[in-house]
Coordinates of C-alpha atoms and ligand atoms in Angstrom, one line a residue:
Chain A
M1 CA 39.3 -41.8 44.6
E2 CA 37.5 -39.0 42.9
I3 CA 38.5 -40.1 39.4
F4 CA 36.6 -43.4 39.8
N5 CA 33.4 -41.6 40.8
Q6 CA 33.8 -39.3 37.8
I7 CA 34.3 -42.3 35.4
A8 CA 31.4 -44.1 37.0
E9 CA 29.1 -41.1 36.8
S10 CA 30.0 -40.2 33.2
L11 CA 29.4 -43.8 32.3
Q12 CA 25.9 -43.7 33.9
K13 CA 25.1 -40.6 31.9
G14 CA 26.2 -42.4 28.7
D15 CA 28.9 -39.8 28.0
H16 CA 31.4 -41.9 26.1
E17 CA 33.7 -39.1 25.2
K18 CA 34.1 -38.1 28.9
V19 CA 34.6 -41.7 29.9
A20 CA 37.4 -42.0 27.4
I21 CA 39.0 -38.7 28.5
L22 CA 38.8 -39.7 32.2
T23 CA 40.1 -43.2 31.6
R24 CA 43.1 -41.8 29.6
K25 CA 43.7 -39.4 32.5
A26 CA 43.6 -42.2 35.1
L27 CA 46.1 -44.1 33.0
D28 CA 48.4 -41.1 32.7
D29 CA 48.2 -40.8 36.5
K30 CA 49.6 -44.3 36.6
I31 CA 46.5 -45.8 38.3
A32 CA 46.4 -49.6 37.9
V33 CA 44.4 -50.9 35.0
Q34 CA 42.5 -53.4 37.2
Q35 CA 41.4 -50.6 39.5
I36 CA 40.2 -48.3 36.7
L37 CA 38.2 -51.3 35.4
D38 CA 36.8 -52.4 38.7
D39 CA 36.2 -49.2 40.6
G40 CA 35.4 -46.9 37.6
L41 CA 33.9 -48.7 34.6
I42 CA 32.4 -51.8 36.2
A43 CA 31.3 -49.9 39.3
G44 CA 29.4 -47.5 37.0
M45 CA 27.9 -50.3 35.0
N46 CA 26.7 -52.1 38.1
V47 CA 24.7 -49.1 39.1
V48 CA 23.2 -48.9 35.6
G49 CA 22.4 -52.6 35.8
E50 CA 20.6 -52.2 39.1
D51 CA 18.7 -49.1 37.8
F52 CA 17.6 -51.1 34.8
K53 CA 16.5 -54.0 36.9
H54 CA 14.4 -51.8 39.0
H55 CA 12.9 -50.0 36.0
R56 CA 14.4 -46.7 37.0
I57 CA 16.0 -46.4 33.5
F58 CA 15.2 -48.1 30.2
L59 CA 17.1 -50.0 27.6
P60 CA 18.4 -47.1 25.5
S61 CA 20.1 -45.6 28.6
V62 CA 21.7 -48.9 29.4
L63 CA 23.0 -49.1 25.9
L64 CA 24.4 -45.6 26.0
A65 CA 26.2 -46.5 29.2
A66 CA 27.5 -49.6 27.5
R67 CA 28.9 -47.6 24.7
A68 CA 30.7 -45.4 27.2
M69 CA 32.0 -48.4 29.0
Y70 CA 33.4 -49.7 25.7
A71 CA 35.1 -46.4 25.1
G72 CA 37.0 -46.8 28.3
M73 CA 37.6 -50.5 27.7
D74 CA 39.1 -49.8 24.3
L75 CA 41.9 -47.8 26.1
L76 CA 42.4 -50.5 28.8
K77 CA 42.3 -53.5 26.6
P78 CA 45.9 -53.4 25.2
L79 CA 47.2 -52.9 28.7
M80 CA 45.0 -55.6 30.1
I81 CA 46.6 -58.1 27.7
K82 CA 50.1 -56.8 28.4
E83 CA 49.7 -56.8 32.2
D84 CA 47.6 -60.1 32.1
V85 CA 44.7 -58.4 33.9
R86 CA 42.0 -61.0 34.6
T87 CA 38.4 -60.5 33.8
I88 CA 35.8 -62.2 36.0
G89 CA 35.2 -64.8 33.3
K90 CA 35.4 -65.5 29.6
V91 CA 32.2 -66.2 27.5
V92 CA 32.0 -67.3 23.9
I93 CA 28.7 -66.2 22.6
G94 CA 26.8 -66.6 19.3
T95 CA 23.5 -67.3 17.6
I96 CA 23.0 -70.9 16.5
K97 CA 23.6 -72.2 13.0
G98 CA 20.8 -71.4 10.6
D99 CA 19.7 -68.4 12.6
L100 CA 20.3 -64.8 11.6
H101 CA 18.9 -63.3 14.7
D102 CA 21.4 -61.0 16.4
I103 CA 19.8 -58.4 18.6
G104 CA 19.0 -60.6 21.6
K105 CA 22.5 -62.1 21.6
N106 CA 24.0 -58.7 21.1
L107 CA 22.2 -57.3 24.2
V108 CA 23.3 -60.3 26.3
G109 CA 26.9 -59.8 25.2
I110 CA 26.8 -56.1 25.9
M111 CA 25.5 -56.7 29.4
L112 CA 28.0 -59.5 30.1
K113 CA 30.9 -57.2 29.0
G114 CA 29.4 -54.4 31.1
A115 CA 29.6 -56.7 34.1
G116 CA 33.3 -57.4 33.6
F117 CA 33.2 -60.6 31.5
E118 CA 35.4 -61.0 28.5
V119 CA 33.0 -61.7 25.6
I120 CA 34.0 -63.4 22.4
D121 CA 31.1 -62.8 20.0
L122 CA 31.1 -65.2 17.1
G123 CA 28.1 -63.4 15.5
N124 CA 25.2 -65.3 14.0
D125 CA 24.7 -68.5 12.0
V126 CA 27.5 -70.1 14.0
P127 CA 28.3 -73.8 13.4
P128 CA 28.8 -76.0 16.6
E129 CA 32.5 -76.6 15.6
K130 CA 33.2 -72.9 15.9
F131 CA 31.7 -72.6 19.3
V132 CA 33.6 -75.6 20.6
Q133 CA 36.9 -74.7 19.0
T134 CA 36.8 -71.1 20.2
A135 CA 35.9 -72.2 23.7
K136 CA 38.9 -74.6 23.7
D137 CA 41.4 -72.2 22.1
D138 CA 40.5 -69.3 24.3
N139 CA 40.0 -71.3 27.4
A140 CA 36.5 -70.0 28.0
D141 CA 34.4 -70.4 31.1
A142 CA 31.1 -70.6 29.3
I143 CA 29.5 -70.8 25.9
G144 CA 26.4 -68.7 25.4
L145 CA 23.9 -69.8 22.8
S146 CA 21.0 -67.8 21.4
A147 CA 18.1 -68.7 19.1
L148 CA 15.0 -67.1 17.6
L149 CA 12.9 -70.0 16.5
T150 CA 11.9 -73.4 17.8
T151 CA 13.6 -74.9 14.7
T152 CA 16.9 -73.2 15.3
M153 CA 17.0 -73.8 19.1
T154 CA 17.4 -77.6 18.4
G155 CA 20.9 -76.7 17.1
M156 CA 21.8 -75.9 20.7
K157 CA 21.9 -79.6 21.5
D158 CA 24.3 -80.2 18.6
V159 CA 26.7 -77.8 20.3
I160 CA 26.3 -79.7 23.6
D161 CA 26.8 -83.1 21.9
L162 CA 30.0 -81.8 20.3
M163 CA 31.2 -80.5 23.6
K164 CA 30.7 -84.0 25.1
S165 CA 32.6 -85.7 22.3
E166 CA 35.4 -83.1 22.6
D167 CA 35.4 -83.7 26.4
I168 CA 34.8 -80.1 27.4
Y169 CA 31.2 -80.6 28.6
G170 CA 31.0 -79.8 32.3
K171 CA 34.3 -78.0 32.2
V172 CA 32.9 -75.2 30.0
K173 CA 29.4 -74.3 31.1
V174 CA 26.5 -73.7 28.6
I175 CA 24.0 -70.9 29.0
I176 CA 21.1 -70.6 26.6
G177 CA 18.4 -68.0 25.8
G178 CA 16.1 -66.6 23.2
A179 CA 12.4 -66.2 22.6
P180 CA 11.5 -69.9 22.1
V181 CA 13.9 -71.3 24.8
S182 CA 12.8 -72.2 28.3
R183 CA 14.3 -73.6 31.5
E184 CA 12.7 -77.0 30.7
F185 CA 14.3 -77.0 27.3
A186 CA 17.7 -76.2 28.9
E187 CA 17.4 -79.1 31.3
Q188 CA 16.2 -81.4 28.5
I189 CA 19.3 -80.8 26.3
G190 CA 21.8 -80.6 29.2
A191 CA 22.5 -76.9 29.2
D192 CA 23.8 -75.7 32.6
F193 CA 21.9 -72.5 32.6
Y194 CA 18.9 -70.7 31.1
A195 CA 18.5 -66.9 31.2
F196 CA 15.5 -65.0 30.1
D197 CA 17.3 -61.7 29.4
G198 CA 20.8 -60.1 29.5
M199 CA 20.6 -59.1 33.2
N200 CA 19.6 -62.6 34.1
A201 CA 22.5 -64.0 32.1
V202 CA 24.8 -61.7 34.0
E203 CA 23.4 -62.7 37.4
T204 CA 23.6 -66.4 36.5
L205 CA 27.1 -66.4 35.2
K206 CA 28.3 -64.1 38.0
A207 CA 26.9 -66.5 40.6
Y208 CA 28.6 -69.4 38.8
V209 CA 32.1 -67.8 38.7
K210 CA 31.7 -66.7 42.3
D211 CA 30.9 -70.2 43.5
R212 CA 33.5 -71.9 41.4
Chain B
M1 CA -3.3 -64.5 -9.3
T2 CA 0.0 -63.4 -7.9
E3 CA 0.7 -59.7 -7.4
I4 CA 3.9 -58.0 -6.4
I5 CA 3.3 -54.8 -4.4
R6 CA 5.7 -52.0 -3.9
I7 CA 4.6 -50.7 -0.5
K8 CA 5.0 -47.0 0.2
I9 CA 7.2 -46.2 3.1
E10 CA 4.8 -43.6 4.5
D11 CA 2.2 -46.4 4.9
I12 CA 4.3 -48.4 7.2
I13 CA 6.1 -45.9 9.3
P14 CA 5.6 -47.0 12.9
E15 CA 4.4 -44.7 15.6
Q16 CA 7.0 -43.6 18.0
K17 CA 5.2 -45.1 20.9
E18 CA 5.2 -48.6 19.2
V19 CA 9.0 -48.3 18.7
L20 CA 9.4 -47.5 22.3
L21 CA 7.1 -50.2 23.5
N22 CA 9.1 -52.8 21.6
Q23 CA 11.9 -51.8 24.0
G24 CA 9.7 -51.9 27.1
I25 CA 9.1 -48.2 27.3
T26 CA 5.5 -47.3 27.9
S27 CA 3.9 -44.1 26.7
D28 CA 3.8 -42.5 30.2
V29 CA 7.6 -42.3 30.3
V30 CA 9.1 -38.9 29.6
L31 CA 12.1 -39.4 27.3
E32 CA 15.4 -37.7 28.0
D33 CA 16.4 -35.5 25.1
K34 CA 19.3 -37.7 24.0
I35 CA 16.9 -40.7 23.8
Q36 CA 14.4 -38.7 21.9
N37 CA 17.2 -37.7 19.4
I38 CA 18.1 -41.4 18.9
L39 CA 14.5 -42.1 18.3
D40 CA 14.2 -39.3 15.8
Q41 CA 17.3 -40.5 14.0
A42 CA 16.0 -44.0 13.9
M43 CA 12.8 -42.9 12.3
K44 CA 14.8 -40.9 9.7
E45 CA 16.9 -44.0 8.9
F46 CA 13.8 -46.1 8.7
R47 CA 12.5 -43.8 6.1
S48 CA 15.7 -43.9 4.1
L49 CA 16.6 -47.5 4.4
A50 CA 13.4 -49.6 4.4
E51 CA 12.5 -51.0 1.0
P52 CA 9.1 -52.5 1.7
S53 CA 7.6 -54.8 -0.8
G54 CA 5.0 -57.6 -0.7
I55 CA 3.7 -60.5 -2.7
I56 CA 0.2 -61.8 -2.5
K57 CA -1.4 -64.8 -4.2
D58 CA -5.1 -65.9 -4.2
I59 CA -5.4 -69.5 -3.2
P60 CA -8.3 -71.9 -3.3
K61 CA -9.3 -73.4 0.0
E62 CA -8.3 -77.0 -1.0
D63 CA -4.8 -75.8 -2.0
F64 CA -4.4 -74.0 1.3
A65 CA -5.5 -77.2 3.1
R66 CA -2.4 -78.8 1.6
I67 CA -0.1 -75.9 2.5
Y68 CA -1.4 -75.8 6.0
I69 CA -0.7 -79.5 6.6
G70 CA 2.9 -78.6 5.5
E71 CA 5.4 -81.1 6.8
G72 CA 2.8 -82.7 9.1
M73 CA 4.0 -81.0 12.3
N74 CA 1.0 -78.9 13.4
E75 CA -0.1 -79.4 16.9
G76 CA -3.4 -81.3 16.9
P77 CA -6.4 -79.0 16.9
T78 CA -5.3 -75.4 16.2
P79 CA -7.1 -72.1 15.7
V80 CA -6.0 -71.9 12.0
A81 CA -7.3 -75.4 11.3
D82 CA -10.7 -74.4 12.7
V83 CA -10.8 -70.9 11.1
Y84 CA -9.9 -71.5 7.4
P85 CA -12.7 -74.0 6.5
G86 CA -15.2 -71.2 7.1
A87 CA -13.4 -68.9 4.7
D88 CA -14.7 -67.5 1.4
Y89 CA -11.4 -66.3 0.1
L90 CA -7.7 -66.9 1.1
A91 CA -4.5 -65.3 0.0
L92 CA -0.9 -66.2 0.8
F93 CA 1.4 -63.3 1.4
A94 CA 4.9 -62.3 2.3
V95 CA 6.3 -58.9 3.0
T96 CA 9.9 -57.7 3.6
L97 CA 11.7 -54.5 4.5
G98 CA 14.7 -55.6 2.5
E99 CA 18.3 -56.1 3.5
R100 CA 19.5 -52.5 3.9
I101 CA 17.8 -51.9 7.2
S102 CA 19.2 -55.1 8.7
D103 CA 22.6 -54.2 7.4
R104 CA 22.4 -50.8 9.1
I105 CA 21.3 -52.4 12.4
N106 CA 24.3 -54.8 12.3
H107 CA 26.6 -51.9 11.4
C108 CA 25.4 -50.0 14.4
F109 CA 26.2 -52.9 16.8
K110 CA 29.6 -53.4 15.2
T111 CA 30.5 -49.7 15.8
N112 CA 29.2 -49.6 19.4
L113 CA 26.1 -47.6 18.5
F114 CA 24.0 -50.0 20.6
A115 CA 21.1 -47.7 21.5
E116 CA 20.8 -46.5 17.9
G117 CA 20.9 -50.1 16.6
C118 CA 18.3 -51.3 19.0
M119 CA 16.0 -48.3 18.3
L120 CA 16.2 -49.0 14.5
D121 CA 15.6 -52.7 15.1
A122 CA 12.5 -52.0 17.1
A123 CA 11.3 -49.6 14.4
A124 CA 12.0 -52.2 11.7
S125 CA 10.1 -55.0 13.6
A126 CA 7.1 -52.7 13.9
G127 CA 7.4 -51.6 10.2
A128 CA 7.5 -55.2 9.0
D129 CA 4.2 -55.9 10.8
H130 CA 2.7 -52.8 9.3
G131 CA 3.7 -54.0 5.9
A132 CA 1.7 -57.2 6.5
E133 CA -1.2 -55.0 7.7
I134 CA -1.1 -53.0 4.5
L135 CA -1.4 -56.2 2.4
Q136 CA -4.3 -57.3 4.5
R137 CA -6.1 -54.0 4.1
R138 CA -5.5 -54.0 0.4
Y139 CA -6.9 -57.5 0.0
E140 CA -10.0 -56.5 2.1
K141 CA -10.6 -53.6 -0.3
Q142 CA -10.3 -55.8 -3.3
L143 CA -12.9 -58.2 -1.8
S144 CA -15.4 -55.4 -1.3
D145 CA -16.7 -55.9 -4.9
K146 CA -17.4 -59.5 -4.2
Y147 CA -19.8 -59.0 -1.3
D148 CA -23.1 -57.1 -0.9
D149 CA -22.4 -56.2 2.7
I150 CA -18.7 -56.0 3.4
S151 CA -19.3 -54.9 7.0
K152 CA -20.1 -58.5 7.9
I153 CA -16.9 -59.8 6.5
G154 CA -13.5 -60.0 8.3
A155 CA -10.1 -60.6 6.9
L156 CA -7.3 -61.6 9.3
R157 CA -3.8 -62.9 8.8
Y158 CA -2.3 -66.0 10.3
S159 CA 1.4 -67.0 10.1
P160 CA 3.5 -70.2 10.3
G161 CA 5.0 -70.2 13.8
Y162 CA 1.8 -68.8 15.4
C163 CA -1.4 -70.4 16.7
G164 CA -0.3 -74.0 16.3
W165 CA 0.6 -73.6 12.6
H166 CA 4.1 -75.1 12.8
I167 CA 6.8 -73.0 11.5
S168 CA 7.8 -75.8 9.0
G169 CA 4.6 -74.7 7.2
Q170 CA 6.9 -72.0 5.7
K171 CA 8.2 -74.7 3.2
K172 CA 4.9 -75.3 1.4
L173 CA 3.9 -71.7 1.7
F174 CA 7.1 -70.7 -0.1
E175 CA 6.7 -73.3 -2.8
S176 CA 3.4 -71.9 -3.7
L177 CA 3.9 -68.2 -3.2
E178 CA 7.5 -67.9 -4.4
P179 CA 8.5 -64.9 -2.2
E180 CA 12.0 -65.2 -3.8
K181 CA 10.4 -62.9 -6.4
I182 CA 10.7 -60.0 -3.9
G183 CA 14.0 -61.2 -2.5
I184 CA 12.9 -63.3 0.4
T185 CA 14.6 -66.7 0.7
L186 CA 14.0 -69.5 3.2
R187 CA 16.7 -71.3 5.1
E188 CA 16.5 -75.0 6.0
T189 CA 15.6 -73.9 9.5
Y190 CA 12.6 -72.0 8.0
L191 CA 14.1 -68.7 8.9
M192 CA 13.5 -66.0 6.3
D193 CA 16.3 -63.8 4.8
P194 CA 16.1 -60.8 5.2
L195 CA 15.3 -61.0 8.9
K196 CA 12.6 -58.3 8.8
S197 CA 10.1 -60.3 6.8
V198 CA 6.7 -61.7 7.6
S199 CA 4.7 -64.5 5.8
G200 CA 1.3 -66.0 6.2
V201 CA -2.2 -66.3 4.9
I202 CA -5.0 -63.8 4.9
I203 CA -8.3 -65.5 5.6
A204 CA -11.5 -63.7 4.6
G205 CA -15.0 -64.7 5.4
P206 CA -17.8 -64.0 7.9
K207 CA -16.4 -62.2 10.9
E208 CA -17.5 -65.1 13.2
I209 CA -15.1 -67.6 11.7
H210 CA -12.2 -65.7 13.3
Q211 CA -13.6 -65.9 16.9
F212 CA -12.2 -68.7 19.0
E213 CA -11.6 -69.5 22.7
N214 CA -7.9 -69.5 23.4
N215 CA -7.9 -72.9 25.0
Y216 CA -6.2 -74.9 22.3
P217 CA -3.1 -77.0 23.3
C218 CA -0.9 -74.4 21.5
C219 CA -2.3 -71.7 23.7
E220 CA -0.9 -73.3 26.8
E221 CA 2.6 -72.3 26.1
C222 CA 1.8 -69.0 24.4
D223 CA 2.0 -65.8 26.3
D224 CA 1.1 -63.6 23.3
Q225 CA -2.4 -62.2 23.8
S226 CA -2.5 -60.4 20.4
C227 CA -5.1 -63.0 19.1
L228 CA -7.6 -61.8 21.7
D229 CA -7.0 -58.1 20.7
R230 CA -7.4 -58.9 17.0
M231 CA -10.6 -60.8 17.6
Q232 CA -11.9 -57.9 19.7
A233 CA -10.9 -55.3 17.2
L234 CA -12.7 -57.3 14.5
K235 CA -15.9 -57.4 16.6
N236 CA -15.7 -53.6 17.1
E237 CA -15.1 -52.8 13.4
Ligands
LIG301 C1 23.5 -66.9 26.0 O1 22.4 -66.7 26.9 C2 21.4 -66.0 26.5 C3 20.5 -65.5 27.5 C4 19.4 -64.7 27.2 C5 19.1 -64.5 25.8 C6 20.0 -65.1 24.8 C7 21.1 -65.8 25.1 N1 19.4 -64.7 23.6 C8 18.4 -64.0 23.9 N2 18.1 -63.9 25.2 C9 17.2 -63.1 25.9 O2 17.8 -61.9 26.2 C10 17.5 -61.0 25.2 C11 17.5 -59.6 25.7 O3 16.5 -59.4 26.7 C12 16.2 -61.4 24.6 O4 16.4 -61.6 23.2 P1 15.2 -61.6 22.1 O5 15.9 -61.7 20.8 O6 14.2 -62.6 22.5 O7 14.6 -60.1 22.3 C13 14.9 -59.1 21.4 C14 15.9 -58.1 22.1 C15 13.6 -58.4 21.2 N3 12.6 -59.4 20.7 C16 12.5 -59.6 19.4 O8 13.1 -59.0 18.5 C17 11.4 -60.7 19.0 C18 10.0 -60.3 19.5 C19 8.9 -61.0 18.8 C20 7.6 -60.4 19.2 C21 9.0 -61.1 17.3 C22 9.3 -60.0 16.4 C23 9.5 -58.6 16.9 C24 9.3 -60.2 15.0 N4 9.0 -61.3 14.3 CO1 8.8 -63.1 15.1 N5 8.8 -62.4 16.9 C25 8.8 -63.2 17.9 C26 9.0 -62.6 19.2 C27 8.1 -63.0 20.3 C28 8.7 -62.7 21.7 N6 7.9 -62.5 22.6 O9 9.9 -62.7 21.9 C29 8.9 -64.7 17.5 C30 10.3 -65.0 17.8 N7 8.6 -64.7 16.1 C31 8.0 -65.8 15.7 C32 7.7 -66.1 14.4 C33 7.0 -67.4 14.2 C34 8.0 -65.3 13.3 N8 8.5 -64.0 13.5 C35 8.7 -63.4 12.3 C36 8.9 -62.1 12.0 C37 9.0 -61.1 13.0 C38 9.1 -59.6 12.7 C39 9.8 -59.3 11.4 C40 7.7 -59.0 12.6 C41 9.8 -59.1 14.0 C42 11.3 -59.0 14.0 C43 12.0 -60.3 14.1 C44 13.5 -60.1 14.5 N9 13.9 -60.8 15.5 O10 14.1 -59.2 14.0 C45 8.8 -64.5 11.2 C46 10.2 -65.0 11.1 C47 11.1 -63.9 10.6 C48 12.2 -64.5 9.8 N10 13.1 -63.7 9.3 O11 12.2 -65.7 9.5 C49 7.8 -65.6 11.8 C50 8.3 -67.0 11.4 C51 6.4 -65.3 11.5 C52 6.1 -65.4 10.0 N11 5.7 -66.5 9.6 O12 6.3 -64.5 9.3 C53 7.8 -66.7 16.9 C54 8.7 -67.9 16.9 C55 7.9 -69.2 17.3 C56 8.6 -70.4 16.8 N12 7.8 -71.4 16.6 O13 9.8 -70.5 16.7 C57 7.9 -65.8 18.1 C58 8.4 -66.4 19.4 C59 6.5 -65.1 18.3 C60 5.4 -66.1 18.8 N13 4.9 -67.0 18.1 O14 5.2 -66.0 20.0 C61 15.9 -62.7 25.3 O15 15.3 -63.7 24.6

């Protein structure tokens, strides 16, 4: 349908106003929320993701597109809740306790949302209890942990330990990232996945929800 | 002697190409107008929001030895441990851009202005580094009275968290320098508040003391090559 192409193209251009207008129009035309989301917004964001991965566009363009996606999502969100429209997965994300660093976690959250995940962003300086409680309350598929320093990344294990004692370890997956974190560290602390950047986090979690 | 320094914003404004490079955009890329506008706006906000200030304190070598040992967590032989014994003068320093710029970055993300927030963040990161550079240059200038031939002397900065100096070194550094006087506080995790802050030591002495092979144990896991650039720049000075 033409409207989906228009939404996707406007999104790729980072035109948030136009995306909002077109999304509103699609809703007025009684197009299903799920279809607007999948064939318009997410389809557009997928192209953006691929372009970014292949260095055809750069981070600011991705972020403008993400803003446009959010403009459309803001209109869909109330209806998604009402109609129980399912996202591809739910991720609770945050920066570990004692760490103020936001930017990397924000980028990962934006990319995940752009790929169609529901993201619950707990912000920074988040205690383990809050990660675990939110994951339980909201029935999350994964917890995403970010850290800036070698001293704060050790807090990731505290979250995993608490998940074990609360019996959600294994049921809710853990993905970690941040400058000092590595794949080896992820294995060492029992995290399920490590991602080096936002796109990699998207690919990793997409593969997980697909195989599930 | 401890000195508090109000740094002029003009002295730390990053170049546009640095801000872009911090986001992976190399100087050969032609920017779309809308991205250029975001960059211009970020530079404007940087000028109005950054509150750069620094603190610097001369420190005898023996005192630095204690600070360097910190909590006893440094990784065996390290470049810093080999460089500082050859120093003539040392000074602890810390610099911050203040809270306002970080607040603005957070606000941008909360209001979906992601590209704007990221651009300002990249500018602030570069600006914080420039602040440290300003303190180093100022210190070098002050030292020029103390030497007959300053051209043979090199001053470089080293920071906890780099080159094998464990980040827990922040604790003793803070105890001695007291950067709280310029509004920087240290968390238990050794993270500084505000985020856009840098701490370390400026080590001054014959240029040769700063030259090392990057084959220390800590170099194995490090993919930051800036030490090599700094050594080369010092040689060329
Ligand atoms: C959930 O799943 C996931 C998946 C992927 C995830 C994820 C979660 N979270 C992140 N990711 C990943 O995806 C994101 C998007 O691509 C990425 O997120 P990032 O947050 O990594 O990326 C950001 C978008 C951009 N990247 C950044 O902003 C960090 C870049 C580097 C170069 C860096 C910068 C710019 C800065 N720093 Co500093 N800094 C370094 C960094 C080295 C590096 N190569 O990363 C690092 C983090 N710093 C370090 C240090 C030591 C420090 N820094 C300091 C200061 C600074 C600046 C102010 C100059 C500046 C800004 C800091 C800031 N974050 O705002 C100090 C601390 C500041 C503080 N407040 O306490 C200071 C302590 C130095 C000092 N003594 O002053 C090192 C930490 C080492 C350690 N032992 O922990 C460091 C790794 C550099 C190094 N040595 O190689 C990925 O990591």
